[in-house]
Short mmCIF file of C-alpha atoms in Angstrom, two decimals:
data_model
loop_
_atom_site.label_atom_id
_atom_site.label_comp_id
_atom_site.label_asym_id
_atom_site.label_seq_id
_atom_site.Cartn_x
_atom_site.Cartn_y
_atom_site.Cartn_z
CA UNK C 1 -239.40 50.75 -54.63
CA UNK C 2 -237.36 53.38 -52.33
CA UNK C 3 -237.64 56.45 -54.00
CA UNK C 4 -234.95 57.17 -57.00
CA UNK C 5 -234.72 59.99 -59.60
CA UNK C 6 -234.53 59.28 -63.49
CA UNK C 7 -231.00 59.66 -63.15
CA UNK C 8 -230.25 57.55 -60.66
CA UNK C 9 -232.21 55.22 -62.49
CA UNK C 10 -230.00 55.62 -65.41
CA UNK C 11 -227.15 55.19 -63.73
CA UNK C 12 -227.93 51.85 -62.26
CA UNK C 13 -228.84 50.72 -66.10
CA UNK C 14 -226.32 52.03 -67.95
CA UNK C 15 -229.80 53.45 -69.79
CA UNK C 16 -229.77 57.23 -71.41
CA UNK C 17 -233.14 59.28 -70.29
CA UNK C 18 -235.80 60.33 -72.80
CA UNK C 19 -238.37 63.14 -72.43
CA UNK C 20 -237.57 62.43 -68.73
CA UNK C 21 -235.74 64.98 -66.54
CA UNK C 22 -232.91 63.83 -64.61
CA UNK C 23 -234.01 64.98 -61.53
CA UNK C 24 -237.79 63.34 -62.15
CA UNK C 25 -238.58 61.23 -59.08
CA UNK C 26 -239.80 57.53 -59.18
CA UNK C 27 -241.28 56.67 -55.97
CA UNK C 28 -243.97 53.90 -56.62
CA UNK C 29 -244.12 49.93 -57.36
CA UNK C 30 -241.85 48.66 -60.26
CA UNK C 31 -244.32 46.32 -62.43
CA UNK C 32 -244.04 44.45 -65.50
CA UNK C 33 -248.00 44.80 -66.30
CA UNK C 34 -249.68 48.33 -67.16
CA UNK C 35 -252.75 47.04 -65.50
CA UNK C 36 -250.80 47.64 -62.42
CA UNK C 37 -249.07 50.80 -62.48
CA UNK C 38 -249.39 52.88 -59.33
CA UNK C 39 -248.83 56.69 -59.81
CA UNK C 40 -245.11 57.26 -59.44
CA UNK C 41 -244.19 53.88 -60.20
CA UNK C 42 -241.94 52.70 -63.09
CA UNK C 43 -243.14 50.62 -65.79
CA UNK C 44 -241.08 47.90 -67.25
CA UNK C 45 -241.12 47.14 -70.76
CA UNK C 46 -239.80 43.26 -70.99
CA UNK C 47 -240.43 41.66 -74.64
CA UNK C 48 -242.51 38.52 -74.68
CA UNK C 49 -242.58 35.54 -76.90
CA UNK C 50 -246.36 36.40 -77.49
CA UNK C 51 -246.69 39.99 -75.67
CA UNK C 52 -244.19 43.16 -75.79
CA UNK C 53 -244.72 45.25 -73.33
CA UNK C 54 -243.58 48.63 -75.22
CA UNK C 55 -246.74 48.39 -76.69
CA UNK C 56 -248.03 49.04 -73.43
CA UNK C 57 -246.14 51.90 -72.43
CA UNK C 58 -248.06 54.50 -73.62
CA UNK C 59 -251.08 52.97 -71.53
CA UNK C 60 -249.00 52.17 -68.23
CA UNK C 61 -247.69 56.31 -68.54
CA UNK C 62 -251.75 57.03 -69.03
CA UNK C 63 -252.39 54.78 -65.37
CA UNK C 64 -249.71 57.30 -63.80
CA UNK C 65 -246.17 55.54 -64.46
CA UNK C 66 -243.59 58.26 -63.64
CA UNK C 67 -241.06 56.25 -66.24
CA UNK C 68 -240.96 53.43 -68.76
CA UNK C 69 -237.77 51.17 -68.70
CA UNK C 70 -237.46 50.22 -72.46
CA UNK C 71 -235.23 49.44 -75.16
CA UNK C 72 -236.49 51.35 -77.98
CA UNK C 73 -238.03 54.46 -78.66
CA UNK C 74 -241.54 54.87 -77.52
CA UNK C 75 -243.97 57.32 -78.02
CA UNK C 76 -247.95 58.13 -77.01
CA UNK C 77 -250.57 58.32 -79.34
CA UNK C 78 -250.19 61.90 -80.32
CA UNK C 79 -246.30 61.24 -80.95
CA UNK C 80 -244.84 62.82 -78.15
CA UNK C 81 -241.94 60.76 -76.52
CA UNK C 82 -243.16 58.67 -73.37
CA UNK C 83 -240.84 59.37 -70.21
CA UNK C 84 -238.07 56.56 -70.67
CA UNK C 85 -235.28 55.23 -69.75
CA UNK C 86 -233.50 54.02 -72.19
CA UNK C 87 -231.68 50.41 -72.19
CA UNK C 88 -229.89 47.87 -73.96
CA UNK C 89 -231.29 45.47 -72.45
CA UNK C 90 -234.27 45.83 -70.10
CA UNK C 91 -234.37 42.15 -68.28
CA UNK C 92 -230.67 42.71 -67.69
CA UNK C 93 -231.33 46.84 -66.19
CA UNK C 94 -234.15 45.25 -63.94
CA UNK C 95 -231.37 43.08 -62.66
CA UNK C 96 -228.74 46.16 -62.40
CA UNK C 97 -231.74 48.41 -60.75
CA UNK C 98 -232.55 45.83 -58.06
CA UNK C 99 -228.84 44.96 -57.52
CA UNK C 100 -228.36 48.98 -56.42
CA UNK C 101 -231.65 49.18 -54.59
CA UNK C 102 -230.39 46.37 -52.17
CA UNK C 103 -227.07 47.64 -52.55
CA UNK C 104 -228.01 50.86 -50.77
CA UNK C 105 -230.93 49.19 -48.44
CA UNK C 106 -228.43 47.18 -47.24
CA UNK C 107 -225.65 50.54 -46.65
CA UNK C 108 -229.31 52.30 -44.96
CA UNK C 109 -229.49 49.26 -42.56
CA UNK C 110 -226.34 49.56 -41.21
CA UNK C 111 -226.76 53.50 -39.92
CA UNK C 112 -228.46 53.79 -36.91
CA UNK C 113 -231.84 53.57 -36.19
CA UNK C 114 -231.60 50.74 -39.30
CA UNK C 115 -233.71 47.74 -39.87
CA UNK C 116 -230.60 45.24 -39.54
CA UNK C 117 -231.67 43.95 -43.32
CA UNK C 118 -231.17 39.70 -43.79
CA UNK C 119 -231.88 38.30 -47.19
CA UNK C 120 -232.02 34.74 -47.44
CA UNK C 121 -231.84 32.91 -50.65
CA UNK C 122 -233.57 29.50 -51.25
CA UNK C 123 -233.20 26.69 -53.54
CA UNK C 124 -233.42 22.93 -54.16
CA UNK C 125 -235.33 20.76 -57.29
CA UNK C 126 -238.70 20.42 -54.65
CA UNK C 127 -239.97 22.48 -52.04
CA UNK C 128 -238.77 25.98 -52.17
CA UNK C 129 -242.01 27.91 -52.52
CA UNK C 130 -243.39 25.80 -49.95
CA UNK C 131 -240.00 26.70 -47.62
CA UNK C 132 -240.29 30.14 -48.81
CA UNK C 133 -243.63 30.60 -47.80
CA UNK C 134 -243.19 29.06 -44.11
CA UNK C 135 -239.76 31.45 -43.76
CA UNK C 136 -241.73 34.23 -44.54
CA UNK C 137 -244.26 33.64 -42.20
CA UNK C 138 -241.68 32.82 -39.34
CA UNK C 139 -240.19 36.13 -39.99
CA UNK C 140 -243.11 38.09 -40.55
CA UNK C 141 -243.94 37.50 -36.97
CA UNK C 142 -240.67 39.60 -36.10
CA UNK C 143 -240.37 42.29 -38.49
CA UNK C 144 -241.31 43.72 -41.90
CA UNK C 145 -241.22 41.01 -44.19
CA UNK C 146 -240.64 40.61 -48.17
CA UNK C 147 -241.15 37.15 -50.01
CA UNK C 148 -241.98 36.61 -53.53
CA UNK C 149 -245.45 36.16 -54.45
CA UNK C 150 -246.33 32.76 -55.84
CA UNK C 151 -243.12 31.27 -57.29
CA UNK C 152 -241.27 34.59 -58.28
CA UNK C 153 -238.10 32.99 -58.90
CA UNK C 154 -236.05 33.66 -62.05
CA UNK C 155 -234.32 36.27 -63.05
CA UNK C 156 -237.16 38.56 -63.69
CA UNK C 157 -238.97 37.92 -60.74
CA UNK C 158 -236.76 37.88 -58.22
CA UNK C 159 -235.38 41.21 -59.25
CA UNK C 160 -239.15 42.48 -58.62
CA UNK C 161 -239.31 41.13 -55.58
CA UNK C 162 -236.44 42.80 -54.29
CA UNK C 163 -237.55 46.32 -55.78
CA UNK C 164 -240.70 45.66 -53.27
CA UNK C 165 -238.31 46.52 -50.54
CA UNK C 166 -237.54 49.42 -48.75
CA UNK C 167 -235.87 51.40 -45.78
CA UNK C 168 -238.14 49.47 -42.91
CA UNK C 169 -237.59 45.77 -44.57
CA UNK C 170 -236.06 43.73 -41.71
CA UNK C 171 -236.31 40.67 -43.87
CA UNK C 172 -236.09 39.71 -47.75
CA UNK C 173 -236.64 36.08 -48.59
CA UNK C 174 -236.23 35.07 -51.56
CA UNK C 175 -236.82 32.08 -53.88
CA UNK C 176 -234.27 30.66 -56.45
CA UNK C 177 -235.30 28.79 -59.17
CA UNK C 178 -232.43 27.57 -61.99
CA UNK C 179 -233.08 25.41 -64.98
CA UNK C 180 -229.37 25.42 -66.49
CA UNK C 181 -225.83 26.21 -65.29
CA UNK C 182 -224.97 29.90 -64.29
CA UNK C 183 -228.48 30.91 -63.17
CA UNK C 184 -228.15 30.77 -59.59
CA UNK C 185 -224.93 32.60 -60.13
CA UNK C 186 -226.70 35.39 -61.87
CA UNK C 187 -229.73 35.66 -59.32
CA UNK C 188 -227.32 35.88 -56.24
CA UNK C 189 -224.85 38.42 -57.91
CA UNK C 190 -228.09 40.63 -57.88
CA UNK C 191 -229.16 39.86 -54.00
CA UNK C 192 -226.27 38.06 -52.41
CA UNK C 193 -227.68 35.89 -49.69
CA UNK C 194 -226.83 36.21 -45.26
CA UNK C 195 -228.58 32.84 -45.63
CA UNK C 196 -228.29 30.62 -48.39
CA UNK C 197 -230.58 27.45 -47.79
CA UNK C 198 -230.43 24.32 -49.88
CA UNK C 199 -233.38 21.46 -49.70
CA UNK C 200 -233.04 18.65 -52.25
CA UNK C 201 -230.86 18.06 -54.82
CA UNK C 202 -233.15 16.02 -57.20
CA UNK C 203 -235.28 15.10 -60.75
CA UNK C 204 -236.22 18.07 -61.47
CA UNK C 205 -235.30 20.21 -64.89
CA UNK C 206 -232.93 17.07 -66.05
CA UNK C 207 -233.77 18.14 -69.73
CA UNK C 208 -232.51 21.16 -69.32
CA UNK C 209 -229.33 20.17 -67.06
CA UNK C 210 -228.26 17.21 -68.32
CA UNK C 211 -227.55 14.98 -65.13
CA UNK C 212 -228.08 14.71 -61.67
CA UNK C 213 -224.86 16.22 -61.08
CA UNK C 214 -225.10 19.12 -63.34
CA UNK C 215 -228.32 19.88 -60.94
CA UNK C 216 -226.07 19.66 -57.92
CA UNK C 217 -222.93 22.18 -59.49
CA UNK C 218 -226.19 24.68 -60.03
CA UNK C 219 -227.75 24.28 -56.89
CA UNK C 220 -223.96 25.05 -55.40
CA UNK C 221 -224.05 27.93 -56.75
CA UNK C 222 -226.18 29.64 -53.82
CA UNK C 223 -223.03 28.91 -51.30
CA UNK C 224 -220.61 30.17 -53.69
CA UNK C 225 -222.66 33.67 -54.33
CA UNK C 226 -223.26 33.72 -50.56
CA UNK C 227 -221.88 37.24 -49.00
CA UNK C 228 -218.25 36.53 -47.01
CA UNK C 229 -219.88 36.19 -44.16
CA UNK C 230 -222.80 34.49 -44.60
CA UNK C 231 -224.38 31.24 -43.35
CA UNK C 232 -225.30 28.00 -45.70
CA UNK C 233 -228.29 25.98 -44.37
CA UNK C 234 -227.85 22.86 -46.01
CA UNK C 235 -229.50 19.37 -46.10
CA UNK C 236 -228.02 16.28 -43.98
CA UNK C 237 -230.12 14.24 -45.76
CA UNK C 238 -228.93 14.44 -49.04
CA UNK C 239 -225.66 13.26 -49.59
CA UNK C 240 -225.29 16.29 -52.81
CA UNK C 241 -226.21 18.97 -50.42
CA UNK C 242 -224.13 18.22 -47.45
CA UNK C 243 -221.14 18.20 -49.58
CA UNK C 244 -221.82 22.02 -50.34
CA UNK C 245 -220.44 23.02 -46.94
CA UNK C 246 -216.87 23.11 -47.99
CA UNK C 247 -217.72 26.10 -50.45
CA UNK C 248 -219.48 28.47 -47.88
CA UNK C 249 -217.65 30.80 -47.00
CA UNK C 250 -219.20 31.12 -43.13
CA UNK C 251 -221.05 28.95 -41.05
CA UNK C 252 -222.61 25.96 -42.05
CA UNK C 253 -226.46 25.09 -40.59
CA UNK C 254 -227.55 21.54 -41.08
CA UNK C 255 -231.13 20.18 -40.76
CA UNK C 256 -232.90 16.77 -41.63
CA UNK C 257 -233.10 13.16 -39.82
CA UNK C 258 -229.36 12.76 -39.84
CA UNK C 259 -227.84 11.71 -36.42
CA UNK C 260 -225.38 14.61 -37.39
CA UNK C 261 -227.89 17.56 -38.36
CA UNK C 262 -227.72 20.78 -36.13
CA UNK C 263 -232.22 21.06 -36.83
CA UNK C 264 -233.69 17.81 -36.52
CA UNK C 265 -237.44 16.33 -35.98
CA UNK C 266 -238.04 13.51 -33.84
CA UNK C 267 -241.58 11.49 -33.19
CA UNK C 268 -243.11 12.69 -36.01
CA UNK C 269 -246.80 11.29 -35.89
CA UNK C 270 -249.72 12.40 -38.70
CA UNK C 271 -253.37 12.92 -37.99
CA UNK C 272 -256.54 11.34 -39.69
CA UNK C 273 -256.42 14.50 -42.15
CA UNK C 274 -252.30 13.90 -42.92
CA UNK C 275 -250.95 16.45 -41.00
CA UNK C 276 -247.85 16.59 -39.36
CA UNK C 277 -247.02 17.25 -35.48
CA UNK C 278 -243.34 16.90 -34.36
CA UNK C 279 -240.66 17.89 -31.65
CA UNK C 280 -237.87 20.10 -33.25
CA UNK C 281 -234.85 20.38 -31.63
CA UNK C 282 -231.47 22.72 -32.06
CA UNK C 283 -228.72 23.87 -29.74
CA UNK C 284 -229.46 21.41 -27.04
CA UNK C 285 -233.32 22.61 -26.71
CA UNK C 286 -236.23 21.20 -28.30
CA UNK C 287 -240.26 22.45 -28.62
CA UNK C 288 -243.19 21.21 -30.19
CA UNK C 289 -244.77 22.28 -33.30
CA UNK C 290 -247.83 21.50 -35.03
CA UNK C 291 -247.77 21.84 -38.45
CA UNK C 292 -251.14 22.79 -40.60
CA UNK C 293 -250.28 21.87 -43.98
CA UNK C 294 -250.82 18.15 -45.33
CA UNK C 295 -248.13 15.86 -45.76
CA UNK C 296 -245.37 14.09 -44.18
CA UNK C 297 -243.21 15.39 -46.82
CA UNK C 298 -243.76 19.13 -45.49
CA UNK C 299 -241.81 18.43 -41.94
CA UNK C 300 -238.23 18.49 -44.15
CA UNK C 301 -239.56 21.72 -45.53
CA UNK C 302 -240.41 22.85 -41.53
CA UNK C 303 -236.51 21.93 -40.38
CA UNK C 304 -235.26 24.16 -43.27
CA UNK C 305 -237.30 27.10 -42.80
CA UNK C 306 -236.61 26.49 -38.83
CA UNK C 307 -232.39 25.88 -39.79
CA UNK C 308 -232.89 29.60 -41.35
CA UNK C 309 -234.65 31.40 -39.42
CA UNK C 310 -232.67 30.67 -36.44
CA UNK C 311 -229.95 31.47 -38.40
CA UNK C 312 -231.29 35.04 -38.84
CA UNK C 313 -231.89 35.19 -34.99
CA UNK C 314 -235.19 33.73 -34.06
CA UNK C 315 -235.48 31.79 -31.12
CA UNK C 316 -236.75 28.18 -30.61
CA UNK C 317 -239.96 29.08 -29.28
CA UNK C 318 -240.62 31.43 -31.87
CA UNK C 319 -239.81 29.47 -34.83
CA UNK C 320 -242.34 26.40 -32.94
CA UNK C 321 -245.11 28.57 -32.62
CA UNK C 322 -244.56 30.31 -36.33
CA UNK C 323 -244.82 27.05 -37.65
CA UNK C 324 -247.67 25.92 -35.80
CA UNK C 325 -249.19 29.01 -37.17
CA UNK C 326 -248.58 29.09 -40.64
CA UNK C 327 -250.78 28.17 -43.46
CA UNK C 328 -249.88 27.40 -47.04
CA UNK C 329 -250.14 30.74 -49.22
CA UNK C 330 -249.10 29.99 -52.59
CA UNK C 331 -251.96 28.53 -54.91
CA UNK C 332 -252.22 24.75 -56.75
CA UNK C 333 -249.68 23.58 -53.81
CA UNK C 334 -251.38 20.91 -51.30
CA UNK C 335 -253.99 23.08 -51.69
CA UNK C 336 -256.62 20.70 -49.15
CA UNK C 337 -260.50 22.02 -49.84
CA UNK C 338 -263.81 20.02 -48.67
CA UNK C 339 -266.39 20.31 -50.91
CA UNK C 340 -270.30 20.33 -49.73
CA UNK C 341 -270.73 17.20 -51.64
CA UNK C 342 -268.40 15.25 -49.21
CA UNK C 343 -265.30 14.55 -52.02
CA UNK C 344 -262.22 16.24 -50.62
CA UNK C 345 -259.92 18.02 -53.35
CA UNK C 346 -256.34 18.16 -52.49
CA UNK C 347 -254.97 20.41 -55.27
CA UNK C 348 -251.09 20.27 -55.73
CA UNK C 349 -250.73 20.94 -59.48
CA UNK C 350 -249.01 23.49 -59.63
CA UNK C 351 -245.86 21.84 -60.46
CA UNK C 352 -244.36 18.28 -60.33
CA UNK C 353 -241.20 16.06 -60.63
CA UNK C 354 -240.47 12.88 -59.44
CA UNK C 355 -239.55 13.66 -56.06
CA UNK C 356 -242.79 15.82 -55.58
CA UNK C 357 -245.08 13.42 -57.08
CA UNK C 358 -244.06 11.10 -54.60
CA UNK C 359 -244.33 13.17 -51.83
CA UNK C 360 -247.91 13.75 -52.87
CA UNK C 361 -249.44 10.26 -53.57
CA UNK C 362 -248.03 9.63 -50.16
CA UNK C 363 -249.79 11.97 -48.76
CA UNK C 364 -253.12 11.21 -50.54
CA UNK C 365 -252.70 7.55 -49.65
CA UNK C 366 -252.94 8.80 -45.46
CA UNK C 367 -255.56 11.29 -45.85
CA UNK C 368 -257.62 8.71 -47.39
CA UNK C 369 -256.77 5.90 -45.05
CA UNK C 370 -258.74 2.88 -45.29
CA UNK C 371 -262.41 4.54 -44.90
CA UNK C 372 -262.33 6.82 -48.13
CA UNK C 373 -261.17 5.83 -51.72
CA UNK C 374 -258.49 7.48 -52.91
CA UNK C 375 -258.35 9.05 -56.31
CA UNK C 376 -255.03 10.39 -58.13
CA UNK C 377 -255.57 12.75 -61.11
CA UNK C 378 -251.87 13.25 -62.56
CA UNK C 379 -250.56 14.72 -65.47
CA UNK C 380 -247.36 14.88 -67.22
CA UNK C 381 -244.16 15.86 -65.33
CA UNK C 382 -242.02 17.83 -67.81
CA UNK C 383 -238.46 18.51 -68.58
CA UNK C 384 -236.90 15.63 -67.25
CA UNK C 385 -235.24 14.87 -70.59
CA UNK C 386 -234.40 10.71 -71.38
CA UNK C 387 -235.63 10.26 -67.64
CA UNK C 388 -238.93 10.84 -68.99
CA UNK C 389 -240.48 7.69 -69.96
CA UNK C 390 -238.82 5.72 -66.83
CA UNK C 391 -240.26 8.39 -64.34
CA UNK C 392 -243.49 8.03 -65.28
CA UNK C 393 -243.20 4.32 -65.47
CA UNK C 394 -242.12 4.55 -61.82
CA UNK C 395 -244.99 6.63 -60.34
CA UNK C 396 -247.26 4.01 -62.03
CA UNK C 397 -245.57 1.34 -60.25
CA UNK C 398 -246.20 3.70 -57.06
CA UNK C 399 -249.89 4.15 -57.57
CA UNK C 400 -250.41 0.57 -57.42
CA UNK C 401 -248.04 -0.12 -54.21
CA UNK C 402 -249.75 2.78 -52.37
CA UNK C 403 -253.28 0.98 -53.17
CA UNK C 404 -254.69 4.23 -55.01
CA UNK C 405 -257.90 3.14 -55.81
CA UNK C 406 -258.45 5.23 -59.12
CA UNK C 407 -256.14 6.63 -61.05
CA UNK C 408 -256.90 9.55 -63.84
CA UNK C 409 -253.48 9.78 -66.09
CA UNK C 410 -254.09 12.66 -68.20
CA UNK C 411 -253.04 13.53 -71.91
CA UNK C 412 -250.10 11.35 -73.59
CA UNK C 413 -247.09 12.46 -72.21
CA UNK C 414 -248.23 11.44 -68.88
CA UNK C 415 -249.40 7.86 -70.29
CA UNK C 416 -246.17 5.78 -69.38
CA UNK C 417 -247.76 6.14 -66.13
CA UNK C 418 -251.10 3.80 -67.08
CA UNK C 419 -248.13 1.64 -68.15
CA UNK C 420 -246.26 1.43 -65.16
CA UNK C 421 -249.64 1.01 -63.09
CA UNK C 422 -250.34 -1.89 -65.65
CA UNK C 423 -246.97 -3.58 -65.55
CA UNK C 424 -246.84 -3.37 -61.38
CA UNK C 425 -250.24 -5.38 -61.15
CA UNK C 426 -253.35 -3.12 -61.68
CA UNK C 427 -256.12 -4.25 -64.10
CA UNK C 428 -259.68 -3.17 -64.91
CA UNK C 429 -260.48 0.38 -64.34
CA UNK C 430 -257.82 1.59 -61.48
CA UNK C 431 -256.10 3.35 -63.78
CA UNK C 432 -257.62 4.87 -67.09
CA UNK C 433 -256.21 7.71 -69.47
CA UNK C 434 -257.91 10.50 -70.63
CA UNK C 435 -256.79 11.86 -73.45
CA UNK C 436 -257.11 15.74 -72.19
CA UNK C 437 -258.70 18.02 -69.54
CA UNK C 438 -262.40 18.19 -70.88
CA UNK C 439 -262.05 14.23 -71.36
CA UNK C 440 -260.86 13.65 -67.60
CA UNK C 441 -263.21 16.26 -66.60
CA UNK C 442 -266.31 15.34 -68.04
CA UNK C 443 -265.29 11.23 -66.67
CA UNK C 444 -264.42 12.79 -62.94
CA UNK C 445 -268.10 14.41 -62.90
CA UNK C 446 -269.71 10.71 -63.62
CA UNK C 447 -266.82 8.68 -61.35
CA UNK C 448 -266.37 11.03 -58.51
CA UNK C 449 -268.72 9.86 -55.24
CA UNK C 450 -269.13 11.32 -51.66
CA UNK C 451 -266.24 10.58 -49.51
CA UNK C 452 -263.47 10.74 -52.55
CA UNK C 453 -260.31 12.20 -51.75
CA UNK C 454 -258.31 13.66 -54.98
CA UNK C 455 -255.16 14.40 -55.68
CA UNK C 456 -254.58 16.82 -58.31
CA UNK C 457 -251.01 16.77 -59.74
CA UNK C 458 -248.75 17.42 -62.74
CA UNK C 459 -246.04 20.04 -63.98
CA UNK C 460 -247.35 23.59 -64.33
CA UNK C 461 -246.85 23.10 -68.16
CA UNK C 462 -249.42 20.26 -68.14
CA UNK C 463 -252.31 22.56 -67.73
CA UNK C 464 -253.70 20.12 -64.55
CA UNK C 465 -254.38 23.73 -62.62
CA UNK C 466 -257.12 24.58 -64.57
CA UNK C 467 -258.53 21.00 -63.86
CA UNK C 468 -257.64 21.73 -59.63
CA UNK C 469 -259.51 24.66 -60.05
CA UNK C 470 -262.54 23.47 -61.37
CA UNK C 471 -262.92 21.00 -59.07
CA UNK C 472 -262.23 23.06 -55.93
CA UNK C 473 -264.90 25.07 -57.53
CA UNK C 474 -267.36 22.15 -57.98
CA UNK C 475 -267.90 22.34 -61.85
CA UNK C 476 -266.80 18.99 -61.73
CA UNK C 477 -269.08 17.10 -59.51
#
């Protein structure tokens, strides 16, 4: 974090200081866990379903945290008051802290000799982190770069992600996530997006919304909280994202396969190991890229990234060869490993919804091709509400059309996909359920051969990550 004093700190928060002097500087990392409190940093002291981190304070102040932000009192061993600032409410301060940190990053990059600052937002029910992760790299070949780590996207970790900035940042990506109305409004009243980019208005978090078109008045909410002058990058494929350009307030990007879109691909081909090489082409030029991660799915994901980073000021040739060069960073997402033993492990369980499991089984179907069986290991794919039962009935169904050639449905939420298998035509032992991890474990380390390719997918929730890593690791073969 750019260097504050305890009073500045306080005056961001609306939070009263506590055996803390106001002119106390806090110059290092802002963290939620004492484990990794750097000397200077502050220490924040959220309250957990299972954990509260005030019990921790004393400890993160021992590791060299120059402040705690916490709601109550708190004290070290001895009794003496730890350095605090004290809040209301601490998620909501990490919010109001990060909103004036980028608030005066953004005044910094403006003087001369500035670092021109551009935060892009992203969001959409599939393929942000994956977006997120390619934008980052694209810029990161430019200038200093910021991008959440792993999936950093609610409204505690997007605040810490843009704390991680400071006066040198040239660009701050950052990743969106909403699960109910208002979110989206609350994450970009925090960092309002230059760039606002929207992917996929689909499946994912019905539960929690309600309908399809509650997900789409969310997603909107990235345009609306866009600053005056900023640009929406929105999907020409989907027919809910397209209509989002009449609330941006600036310039509207467009990428996908639509005749219309300003980013588009064309002769998309896939290798033997499903990867994807293409032509992109914007603003009357075109170049080729070559992408390294696996899946057809992942060129959509390569047009957004491209439609934003343009939109930031890359050129064509730079955003081809960025995205020839880029490699997937984030764990448990198309994750492709080849063990010694010859079975291929494509881990991608780090989440799931019906648009992403798709995407996925697709993807294992071509890296297998006809020489290697294909093997789907899938889970439950939560919070979709009473879309439940007929989603995983449908991916059944899709296992079968796609010729899977074994299919591991693991624990009982995830079993109306053995049904839909069952109903679209398969028989014997194509499909079979497992009742839990060890179960599907301990019947992958008898089933699994040389030459397998398996696909490793569910909703974080589901626990299937723990399976992807044991397998990656070889404890299952």
């Amino acid at each position: 974090m750019i260097a504050l004093t305890a009073a500045e700190i306080a005056a961001a928060t609306g939070g009263v200081l506590r055996g803390l002097e106001p002119v106390s500087l806090v110059s290092g990392a802002v963290v939620t866990d004492s484990r990794d409190v750097e000397p200077g940093g502050l220490f924040v002291a959220l309250p957990g379903e299972h954990v509260d981190g005030h019990d921790f304070a004393a400890a993160a102040v021992e590791r060299g945290a120059a402040a705690v932000l916490a709601s109550r009192e708190v004290a070290a061993a001895d009794g003496t008051p730890l350095p605090t600032v004290l809040v209301a409410d601490v998620e909501r301060a990490l919010g109001d802290l990060a909103r004036e940190v980028l608030v005066r990053l953004r005044v910094a990059a403006t003087e001369p000799g500035g670092s021109d600052l551009r935060v892009v937002g992203i969001t959409g029910s599939v393929g942000k982190t994956t977006t997120k992760d390619l934008l980052a790299q694209l810029c990161g070949s430019v200038g200093p770069t910021i991008a959440p780590v792993r999936s950093f996207n609610n409204e505690i970790g997007l605040p810490l992600t843009v704390l991680r900035a400071d006066e040198t940042t040239r660009f701050l990506v950052l990743e969106m996530g909403a699960s109910g109305i208002g979110h989206l409004t609350y994450l970009t009243d925090i960092a309002p997006p230059d760039v606002s980019v929207v992917l996929v208005v689909g499946q994912a978090h019905l539960g929690g919304f309600g309908g399809i078109e509650a997900v789409a008045k969310a997603k909107a909410e990235i345009v609306e909280g866009l600053l005056p002058d900023g640009v929406a990058v929105l999907n020409a494929d989907d027919p809910r994202v397209s209509a989002m350009a009449v609330l941006a307030p600036g310039d509207v990007v467009t990428f996908g396969n639509a005749s219309g879109a300003a980013v588009r691909a064309r002769d998309v081909r896939l290798d033997a190991t499903g990867r994807a090489s293409f032509v992109v082409e914007a603003g009357g030029r075109s170049a080729d890229v070559h992408l390294r991660l696996v899946g057809e799915h992942h060129v959509h994901n390569a047009l957004a990234a491209a439609a934003a980073a343009l939109a930031i000021g890359l050129d064509l040739d730079q955003v081809a060869d960025g995205l020839s060069a880029a490699d997937a960073l984030s764990p448990h997402r198309m994750h492709v490993v080849d063990r010694p033993d010859g079975i291929t492990v494509v881990d991608d369980s780090y989440n799931a919804n019906p648009d992403s499991m798709r995407a996925a089984l697709k993807a294992l179907a071509v890296l297998a091709g006809r020489e290697r069986r294909s093997v789907a290991v899938l889970g439950e794919m939560l919070e979709l509400g009473d879309q439940t039962r007929e989603a995983h009935d449908a991916i059944g169904r899709l296992v079968v059309r796609l010729n899977i050639g074994l299919t591991v449905v693991v624990g009982d939420g995830a079993r109306a996909i053995r049904d839909g298998a069952n109903h679209e035509g398969s028989w014997g032992d194509e499909v079979v359920l497992a009742d839990d991890l060890d179960t599907a474990e301990k019947y992958l380390a008898d089933e699994l051969r040389p030459g397998d390719v398996v696909l490793v997918k569910s909703s974080y929730g589901a626990g299937l990550w723990r399976l992807g890593d044991r397998l990656v690791e070889g404890v299952a073969s």
